[in-house]
Short mmCIF file of N, CA and C in Angstrom, two decimals:
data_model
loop_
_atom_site.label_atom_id
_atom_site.label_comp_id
_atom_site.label_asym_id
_atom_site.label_seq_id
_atom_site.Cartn_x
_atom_site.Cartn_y
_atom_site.Cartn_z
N UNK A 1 -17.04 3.20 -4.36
CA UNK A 1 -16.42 3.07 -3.05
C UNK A 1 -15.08 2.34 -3.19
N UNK A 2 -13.82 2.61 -2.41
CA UNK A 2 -12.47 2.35 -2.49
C UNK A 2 -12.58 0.83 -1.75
N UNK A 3 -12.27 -0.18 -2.35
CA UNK A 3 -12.10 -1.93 -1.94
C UNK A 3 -10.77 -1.52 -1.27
N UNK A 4 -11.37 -1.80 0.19
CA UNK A 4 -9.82 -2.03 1.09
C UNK A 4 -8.84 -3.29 0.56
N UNK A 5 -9.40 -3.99 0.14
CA UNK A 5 -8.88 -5.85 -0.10
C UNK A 5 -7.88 -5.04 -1.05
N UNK A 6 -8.48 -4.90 -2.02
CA UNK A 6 -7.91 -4.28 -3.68
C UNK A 6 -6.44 -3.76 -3.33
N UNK A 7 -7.04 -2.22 -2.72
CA UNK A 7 -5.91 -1.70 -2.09
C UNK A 7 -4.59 -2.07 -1.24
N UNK A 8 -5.05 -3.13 -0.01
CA UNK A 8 -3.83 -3.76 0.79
C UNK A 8 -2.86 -5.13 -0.46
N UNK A 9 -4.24 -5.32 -1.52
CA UNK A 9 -3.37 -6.42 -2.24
C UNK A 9 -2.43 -5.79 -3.05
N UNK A 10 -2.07 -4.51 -3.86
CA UNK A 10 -1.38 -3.74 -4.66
C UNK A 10 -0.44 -3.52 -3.72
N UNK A 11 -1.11 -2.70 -2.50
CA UNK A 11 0.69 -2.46 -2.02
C UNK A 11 1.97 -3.43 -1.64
N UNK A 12 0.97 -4.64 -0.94
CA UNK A 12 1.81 -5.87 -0.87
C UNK A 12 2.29 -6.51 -2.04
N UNK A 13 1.78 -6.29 -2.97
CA UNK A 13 2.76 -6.42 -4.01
C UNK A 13 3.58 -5.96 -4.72
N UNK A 14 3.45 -4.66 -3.98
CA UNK A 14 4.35 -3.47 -4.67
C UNK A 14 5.40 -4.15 -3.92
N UNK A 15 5.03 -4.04 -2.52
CA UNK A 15 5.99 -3.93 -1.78
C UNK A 15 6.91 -5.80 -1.68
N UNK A 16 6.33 -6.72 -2.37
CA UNK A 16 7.32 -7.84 -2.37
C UNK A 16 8.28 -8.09 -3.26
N UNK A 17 7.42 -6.74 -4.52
CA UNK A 17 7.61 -6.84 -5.88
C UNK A 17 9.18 -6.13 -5.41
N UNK A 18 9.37 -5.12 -4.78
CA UNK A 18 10.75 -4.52 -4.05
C UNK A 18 11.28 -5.34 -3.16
N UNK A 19 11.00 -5.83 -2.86
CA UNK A 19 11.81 -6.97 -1.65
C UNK A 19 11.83 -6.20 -0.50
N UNK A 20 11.03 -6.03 0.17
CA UNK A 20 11.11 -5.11 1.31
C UNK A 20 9.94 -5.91 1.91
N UNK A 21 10.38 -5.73 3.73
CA UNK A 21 9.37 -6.66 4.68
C UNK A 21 8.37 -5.51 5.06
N UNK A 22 7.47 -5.72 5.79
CA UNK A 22 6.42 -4.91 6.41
C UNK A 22 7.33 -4.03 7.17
N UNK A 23 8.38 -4.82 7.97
CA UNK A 23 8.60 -4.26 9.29
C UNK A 23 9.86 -2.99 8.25
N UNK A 24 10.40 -3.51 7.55
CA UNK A 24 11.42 -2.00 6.83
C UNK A 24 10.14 -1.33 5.93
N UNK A 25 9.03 -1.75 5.48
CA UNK A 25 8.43 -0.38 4.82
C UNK A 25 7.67 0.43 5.73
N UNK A 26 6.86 -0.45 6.81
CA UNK A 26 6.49 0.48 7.83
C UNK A 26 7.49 1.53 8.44
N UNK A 27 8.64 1.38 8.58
CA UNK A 27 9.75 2.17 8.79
C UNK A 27 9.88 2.89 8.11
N UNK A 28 10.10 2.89 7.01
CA UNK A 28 10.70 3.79 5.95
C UNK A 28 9.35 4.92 5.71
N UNK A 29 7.94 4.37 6.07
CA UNK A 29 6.57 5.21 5.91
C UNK A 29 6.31 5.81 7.17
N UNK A 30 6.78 5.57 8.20
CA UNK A 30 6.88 5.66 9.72
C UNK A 30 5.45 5.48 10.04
N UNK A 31 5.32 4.19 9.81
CA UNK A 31 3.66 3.92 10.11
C UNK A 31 4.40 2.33 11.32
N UNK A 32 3.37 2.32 12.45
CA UNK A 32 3.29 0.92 12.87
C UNK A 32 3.04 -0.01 11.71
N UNK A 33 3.99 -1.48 12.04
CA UNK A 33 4.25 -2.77 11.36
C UNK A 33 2.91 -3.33 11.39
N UNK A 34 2.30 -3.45 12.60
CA UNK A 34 0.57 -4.03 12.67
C UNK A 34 -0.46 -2.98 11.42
N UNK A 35 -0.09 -1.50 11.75
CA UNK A 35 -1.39 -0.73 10.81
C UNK A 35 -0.93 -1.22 9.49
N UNK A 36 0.44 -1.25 9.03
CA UNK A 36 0.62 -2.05 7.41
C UNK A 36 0.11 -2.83 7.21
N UNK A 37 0.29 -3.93 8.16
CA UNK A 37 -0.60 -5.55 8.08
C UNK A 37 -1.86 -5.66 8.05
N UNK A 38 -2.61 -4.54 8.65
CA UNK A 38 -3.71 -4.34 8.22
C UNK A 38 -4.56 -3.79 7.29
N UNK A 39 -3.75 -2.99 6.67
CA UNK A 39 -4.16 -2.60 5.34
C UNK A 39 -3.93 -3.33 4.81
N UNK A 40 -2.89 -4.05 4.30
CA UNK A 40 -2.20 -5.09 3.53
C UNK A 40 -3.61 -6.39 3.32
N UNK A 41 -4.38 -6.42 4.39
CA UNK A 41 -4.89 -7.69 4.32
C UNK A 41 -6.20 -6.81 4.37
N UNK A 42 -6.52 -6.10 4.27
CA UNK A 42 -8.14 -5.15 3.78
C UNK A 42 -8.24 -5.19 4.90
N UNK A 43 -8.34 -5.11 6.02
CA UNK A 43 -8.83 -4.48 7.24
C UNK A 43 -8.85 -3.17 7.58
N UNK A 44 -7.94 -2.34 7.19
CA UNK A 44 -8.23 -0.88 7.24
C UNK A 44 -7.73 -0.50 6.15
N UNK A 45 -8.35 1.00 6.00
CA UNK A 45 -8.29 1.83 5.11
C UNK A 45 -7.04 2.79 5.08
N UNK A 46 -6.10 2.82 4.53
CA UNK A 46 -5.30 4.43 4.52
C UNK A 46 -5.82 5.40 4.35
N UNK A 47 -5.29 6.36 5.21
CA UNK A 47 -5.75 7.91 5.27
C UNK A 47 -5.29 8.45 3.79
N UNK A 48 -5.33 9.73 3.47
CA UNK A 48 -4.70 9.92 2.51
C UNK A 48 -3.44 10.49 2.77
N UNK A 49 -2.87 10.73 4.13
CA UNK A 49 -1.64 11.01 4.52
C UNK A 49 -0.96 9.86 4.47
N UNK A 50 -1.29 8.37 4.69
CA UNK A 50 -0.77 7.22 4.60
C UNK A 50 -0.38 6.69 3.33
N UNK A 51 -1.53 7.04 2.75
CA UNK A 51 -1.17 6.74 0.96
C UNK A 51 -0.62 7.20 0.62
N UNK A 52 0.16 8.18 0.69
CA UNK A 52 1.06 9.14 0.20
C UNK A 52 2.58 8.88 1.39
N UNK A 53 2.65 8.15 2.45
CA UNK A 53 3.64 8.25 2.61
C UNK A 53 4.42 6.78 2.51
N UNK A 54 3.10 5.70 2.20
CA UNK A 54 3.60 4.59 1.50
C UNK A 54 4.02 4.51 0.14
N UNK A 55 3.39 4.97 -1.02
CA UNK A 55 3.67 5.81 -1.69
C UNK A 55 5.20 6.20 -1.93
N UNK A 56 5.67 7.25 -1.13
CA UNK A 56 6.98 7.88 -1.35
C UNK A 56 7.91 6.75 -0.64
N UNK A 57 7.57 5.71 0.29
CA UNK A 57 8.36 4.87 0.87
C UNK A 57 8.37 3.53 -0.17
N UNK A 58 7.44 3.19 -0.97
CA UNK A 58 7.82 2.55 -2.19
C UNK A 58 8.64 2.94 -3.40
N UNK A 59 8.71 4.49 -3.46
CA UNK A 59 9.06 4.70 -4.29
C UNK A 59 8.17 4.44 -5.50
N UNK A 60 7.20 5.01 -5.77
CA UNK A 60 6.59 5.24 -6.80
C UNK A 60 5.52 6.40 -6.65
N UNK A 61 4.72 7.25 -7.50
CA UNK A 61 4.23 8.29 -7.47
C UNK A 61 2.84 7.94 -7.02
N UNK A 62 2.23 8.69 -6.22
CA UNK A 62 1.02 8.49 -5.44
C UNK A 62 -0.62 8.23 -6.51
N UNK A 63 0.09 8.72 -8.05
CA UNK A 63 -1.04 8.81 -9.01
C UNK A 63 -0.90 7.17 -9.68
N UNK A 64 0.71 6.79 -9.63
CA UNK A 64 1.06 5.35 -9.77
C UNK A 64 0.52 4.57 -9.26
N UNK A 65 0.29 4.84 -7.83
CA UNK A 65 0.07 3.65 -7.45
C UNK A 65 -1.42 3.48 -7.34
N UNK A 66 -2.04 4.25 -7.42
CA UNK A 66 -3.40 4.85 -7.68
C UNK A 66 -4.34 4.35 -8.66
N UNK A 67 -3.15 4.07 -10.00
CA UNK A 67 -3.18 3.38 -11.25
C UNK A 67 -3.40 2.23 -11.24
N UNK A 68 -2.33 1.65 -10.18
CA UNK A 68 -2.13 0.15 -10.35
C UNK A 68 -3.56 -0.35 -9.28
N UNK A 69 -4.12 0.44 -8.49
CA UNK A 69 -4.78 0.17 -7.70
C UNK A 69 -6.40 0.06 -8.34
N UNK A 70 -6.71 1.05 -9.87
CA UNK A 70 -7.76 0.77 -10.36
C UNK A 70 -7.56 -0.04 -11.33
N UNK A 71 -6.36 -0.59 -12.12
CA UNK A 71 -6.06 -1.62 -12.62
C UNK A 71 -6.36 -2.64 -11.91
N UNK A 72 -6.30 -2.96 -10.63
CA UNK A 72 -6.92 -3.66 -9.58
C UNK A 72 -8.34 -4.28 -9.33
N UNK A 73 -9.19 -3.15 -9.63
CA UNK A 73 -10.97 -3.10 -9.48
C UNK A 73 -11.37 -2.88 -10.67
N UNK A 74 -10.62 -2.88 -11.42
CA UNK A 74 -11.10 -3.12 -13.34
C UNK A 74 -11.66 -1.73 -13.61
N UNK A 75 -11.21 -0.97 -13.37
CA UNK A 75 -11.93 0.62 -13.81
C UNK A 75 -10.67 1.61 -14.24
#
């Protein structure tokens, strides 16, 4: 089963690791600033349309970040 925690902790670090705030990556993913914050902090899950358009709004490949995300949960 996919660890929401796991998941919101990779992207927020993707995403500090870029210097970019919630409120410009939610933009750039055209997702609401609150649904980021909530993934970000394991409360919800991304769709797989979301993962993929955070993803292309980080700038890195959807299998990348995918990577870094089971690098995450040790598998």
């Amino acid at each position: 089963m996919l660890d929401s925690i796991a998941v919101g902790k990779v992207i927020q670090h993707i995403r500090e690791e870029k210097r970019l705030s919630q409120e410009v990556l939610s933009g750039l993913a055209g997702i609401g600033r609150t649904h980021l914050s909530a993934i970000e902090r394991g409360e919800r899950k991304p769709t797989l349309e979301t993962f993929f358009k955070l993803s292309d709004a980080l700038d890195i490949r959807p299998s990348a970040l995918m990577a870094e995300i089971e690098k995450e949960l040790g598998i």
